[in-house]
Short mmCIF file of C-alpha atoms in Angstrom, two decimals:
data_model
loop_
_atom_site.label_atom_id
_atom_site.label_comp_id
_atom_site.label_asym_id
_atom_site.label_seq_id
_atom_site.Cartn_x
_atom_site.Cartn_y
_atom_site.Cartn_z
CA MET A 4 152.77 144.38 132.49
CA PRO A 5 156.21 142.94 133.09
CA ASP A 6 157.10 141.50 136.50
CA ALA A 7 160.40 143.42 136.47
CA VAL A 8 162.13 146.16 134.48
CA ILE A 9 165.84 146.08 133.77
CA PHE A 10 167.55 149.31 132.65
CA ASP A 11 170.77 149.94 130.74
CA MET A 12 172.63 152.87 132.28
CA ASP A 13 174.71 154.95 129.87
CA GLY A 14 172.62 156.68 127.30
CA LEU A 15 169.38 155.33 128.79
CA LEU A 16 169.39 156.49 132.42
CA LEU A 17 172.33 158.90 132.26
CA GLU A 18 173.25 161.57 129.73
CA SER A 19 176.70 159.99 129.56
CA GLU A 20 177.29 158.90 125.97
CA ARG A 21 177.76 162.48 124.76
CA ALA A 22 180.21 163.15 127.59
CA ILE A 23 182.18 160.02 126.81
CA VAL A 24 182.34 160.76 123.06
CA GLU A 25 183.25 164.42 123.64
CA THR A 26 186.13 163.65 126.08
CA GLN A 27 187.45 161.06 123.63
CA ARG A 28 187.35 163.60 120.74
CA GLN A 29 189.02 166.21 122.92
CA ALA A 30 191.78 163.78 123.93
CA ALA A 31 192.38 162.80 120.32
CA ALA A 32 192.62 166.47 119.31
CA ALA A 33 195.03 167.27 122.16
CA LEU A 34 197.27 164.39 121.08
CA GLN A 35 196.89 165.38 117.40
CA VAL A 36 195.39 161.93 116.57
CA ALA A 37 193.20 162.12 113.48
CA ILE A 38 190.04 160.07 114.03
CA GLU A 39 186.78 160.64 112.26
CA PRO A 40 184.13 161.97 114.69
CA ALA A 41 181.64 159.32 113.56
CA TRP A 42 184.12 156.55 114.46
CA TRP A 43 183.55 157.11 118.16
CA LEU A 44 179.87 156.36 117.80
CA GLY A 45 180.75 152.77 116.86
CA MET A 46 182.02 152.29 120.44
CA VAL A 47 178.65 153.08 122.04
CA GLY A 48 177.25 150.15 124.04
CA TYR A 49 180.52 148.24 124.38
CA THR A 50 182.74 147.70 127.46
CA ASP A 51 185.89 149.66 128.11
CA ALA A 52 187.99 146.64 127.25
CA MET A 53 186.27 146.15 123.89
CA CYS A 54 186.59 149.88 123.05
CA ARG A 55 190.28 149.80 123.92
CA GLU A 56 190.79 146.78 121.66
CA ARG A 57 189.18 148.62 118.76
CA LEU A 58 191.20 151.76 119.36
CA VAL A 59 194.49 149.84 119.57
CA ALA A 60 193.65 148.24 116.21
CA LEU A 61 193.08 151.73 114.80
CA VAL A 62 196.00 153.80 116.20
CA GLY A 63 198.34 151.37 118.00
CA LYS A 64 198.82 150.55 121.68
CA VAL A 65 200.95 153.48 122.77
CA THR A 66 198.67 156.09 121.23
CA ALA A 67 195.51 154.32 122.39
CA ASP A 68 196.76 154.12 125.98
CA ALA A 69 197.69 157.81 126.04
CA LEU A 70 194.38 158.86 124.47
CA LEU A 71 192.29 156.72 126.82
CA ALA A 72 194.15 157.81 129.93
CA ARG A 73 193.46 161.44 129.08
CA SER A 74 189.85 160.89 128.05
CA GLN A 75 188.97 158.65 131.00
CA ALA A 76 190.38 161.11 133.55
CA ALA A 77 188.25 163.90 132.04
CA TYR A 78 185.12 161.71 131.95
CA LEU A 79 185.52 160.42 135.47
CA ALA A 80 185.62 163.98 136.77
CA ILE A 81 182.33 164.68 134.99
CA ALA A 82 180.72 161.40 136.15
CA GLU A 83 181.77 161.82 139.81
CA ALA A 84 180.13 165.27 139.80
CA GLY A 85 176.84 163.68 138.76
CA LEU A 86 175.75 163.20 135.17
CA PRO A 87 172.39 164.65 134.03
CA HIS A 88 169.46 162.21 133.64
CA ARG A 89 168.02 161.31 130.31
CA PRO A 90 164.50 162.82 129.81
CA GLY A 91 161.77 161.01 131.71
CA VAL A 92 163.99 158.93 133.97
CA VAL A 93 162.78 160.01 137.39
CA ALA A 94 159.06 160.04 136.41
CA LEU A 95 159.27 156.47 135.08
CA LEU A 96 161.24 155.23 138.08
CA ASP A 97 158.79 156.86 140.48
CA TRP A 98 155.88 155.27 138.62
CA LEU A 99 157.49 151.83 138.77
CA ARG A 100 158.17 152.24 142.47
CA ALA A 101 154.59 153.20 143.11
CA ALA A 102 153.48 150.15 141.11
CA GLN A 103 155.86 147.94 143.12
CA VAL A 104 157.69 146.68 140.06
CA PRO A 105 161.22 145.61 140.95
CA CYS A 106 163.99 147.23 138.92
CA ALA A 107 167.58 146.45 138.09
CA VAL A 108 170.48 147.94 136.10
CA ALA A 109 172.41 145.93 133.57
CA THR A 110 175.36 147.99 132.35
CA SER A 111 178.57 147.48 130.36
CA THR A 112 180.30 149.80 132.82
CA GLY A 113 182.30 147.92 135.44
CA HIS A 114 182.03 147.77 139.20
CA PRO A 115 182.32 149.89 141.32
CA LEU A 116 182.17 152.79 138.87
CA ALA A 117 178.59 151.93 137.81
CA GLU A 118 177.27 152.33 141.36
CA ARG A 119 179.27 155.46 141.90
CA LYS A 120 177.80 157.01 138.77
CA LEU A 121 174.27 156.10 139.77
CA ALA A 122 174.78 157.38 143.29
CA ALA A 123 176.25 160.68 142.07
CA ALA A 124 173.22 161.11 139.84
CA GLY A 125 170.79 160.34 142.69
CA LEU A 126 169.42 157.18 141.12
CA LEU A 127 171.06 154.27 142.96
CA ASP A 128 168.29 153.81 145.56
CA TYR A 129 165.70 153.12 142.86
CA PHE A 130 167.27 149.76 141.99
CA ASP A 131 167.11 146.40 143.77
CA THR A 132 170.37 145.35 142.14
CA VAL A 133 173.10 146.69 139.81
CA CYS A 134 174.68 144.20 137.45
CA THR A 135 177.91 145.26 135.72
CA SER A 136 180.26 143.89 133.15
CA SER A 137 182.50 142.91 136.05
CA ASP A 138 179.94 140.41 137.17
CA VAL A 139 179.70 138.24 134.05
CA ALA A 140 182.02 136.18 131.80
CA GLN A 141 180.71 137.68 128.55
CA PRO A 142 179.56 141.33 128.18
CA LYS A 143 176.83 142.62 125.87
CA PRO A 144 175.83 141.61 123.23
CA ALA A 145 175.99 138.23 125.07
CA PRO A 146 172.88 137.68 127.22
CA ASP A 147 174.85 136.99 130.44
CA ILE A 148 174.24 140.31 132.22
CA TYR A 149 170.50 140.29 131.58
CA ARG A 150 170.18 136.69 132.76
CA LEU A 151 172.10 137.65 135.92
CA ALA A 152 169.78 140.59 136.59
CA ALA A 153 166.72 138.41 136.20
CA ARG A 154 168.17 135.79 138.52
CA ARG A 155 168.94 138.36 141.18
CA LEU A 156 165.46 139.74 140.97
CA GLY A 157 163.96 136.25 141.09
CA VAL A 158 161.93 136.85 137.89
CA PRO A 159 162.01 134.61 134.77
CA PRO A 160 163.64 136.44 131.80
CA ALA A 161 160.39 136.05 129.79
CA ARG A 162 158.57 138.22 132.40
CA CYS A 163 161.26 140.99 132.31
CA LEU A 164 161.22 144.16 130.23
CA ALA A 165 164.63 145.42 129.14
CA LEU A 166 165.14 149.10 128.31
CA GLU A 167 168.08 149.91 126.08
CA ASP A 168 169.48 152.69 123.93
CA SER A 169 172.08 150.79 121.91
CA PRO A 170 171.77 147.98 119.33
CA THR A 171 174.37 146.01 121.33
CA GLY A 172 172.17 146.11 124.44
CA VAL A 173 169.04 145.24 122.54
CA ARG A 174 170.68 142.09 121.13
CA ALA A 175 171.78 141.11 124.62
CA ALA A 176 168.27 141.50 126.07
CA LEU A 177 166.60 139.62 123.25
CA ALA A 178 169.18 136.81 123.46
CA ALA A 179 168.29 136.55 127.15
CA GLY A 180 164.63 135.96 126.18
CA MET A 181 163.30 139.29 127.37
CA THR A 182 161.00 141.82 125.86
CA ALA A 183 163.07 144.82 124.78
CA ILE A 184 162.15 148.48 124.17
CA GLN A 185 164.81 150.60 122.59
CA VAL A 186 165.07 154.36 123.30
CA PRO A 187 167.87 155.45 120.90
CA ASP A 188 170.34 158.12 121.99
CA LEU A 189 173.34 158.77 119.80
CA VAL A 190 173.01 155.77 117.48
CA ASP A 191 169.89 155.49 115.37
CA PRO A 192 168.78 151.90 114.73
CA ASP A 193 169.59 150.78 111.18
CA ALA A 194 167.57 148.35 109.09
CA GLY A 195 169.35 145.37 110.64
CA VAL A 196 168.39 146.45 114.15
CA ARG A 197 164.84 147.28 113.23
CA ALA A 198 164.56 143.80 111.77
CA LEU A 199 164.98 142.32 115.24
CA GLY A 200 161.32 143.10 115.79
CA HIS A 201 161.46 144.90 119.13
CA ARG A 202 159.60 148.17 119.88
CA ILE A 203 161.49 151.44 119.33
CA VAL A 204 160.24 154.65 120.97
CA ALA A 205 161.43 158.24 121.18
CA SER A 206 161.68 158.68 124.97
CA LEU A 207 161.25 157.08 128.38
CA ALA A 208 157.99 159.04 128.61
CA ASP A 209 156.74 156.83 125.78
CA VAL A 210 157.81 153.74 127.75
CA GLN A 211 155.92 155.00 130.77
CA ALA A 212 152.78 155.57 128.63
CA LEU A 213 152.97 152.00 127.31
CA LEU A 214 153.31 150.58 130.82
CA GLU A 215 150.50 152.71 132.13
CA ALA A 216 148.26 151.39 129.36
CA ALA A 217 149.33 147.81 130.10
CA ALA A 218 148.66 148.30 133.83
CA SER A 219 145.25 149.77 133.08
CA GLY A 220 144.35 146.89 130.83
CA ALA A 221 145.53 144.34 133.43
CA HIS A 222 143.27 145.89 136.10
CA ARG A 223 140.12 145.77 134.02
#
């Protein structure tokens, strides 16, 4: 059993990656900007600033700014209304609360939007702390945000379990010295990601089953 569990947010707790990608595709179509649908998936797991930099390199600053302004306005309206949970989220969080395992969020979303999204989805109260890209010098895949979460929880990184959906987040958690379990959403792990040696499961229900088994073994 880990002494703490640290969750990514978008694509892991919240059904947000599809909403983000869809609003970006719709904005591109409205502005008649031709971008391959699969290109947007390469932005999953990165900060807004990093995504903007990639988009500017692809279509230029003026077009990128117009596209992002349109897509972000549409996405914020969806997020403020409350994004759906990923499957198994509440059951796992309830189980961890009952087991008195402290939990944190480590997200590439900035502050205060991250807390607003969690609150709108009814999840904010489950977490002892929310660490955002606004709180660290280097975002994922650097380990800074996971180290910050561990420090705030008062738990050594080696005793923390990190739950992630994206390869970027997995690399950040492993670099921080944590155990990582990946629950892929839109981006399937390729051979390079699988070679990192972490566990990959289909759902958060699978994560809960693993933790229940670990807790059962620890109590024997």
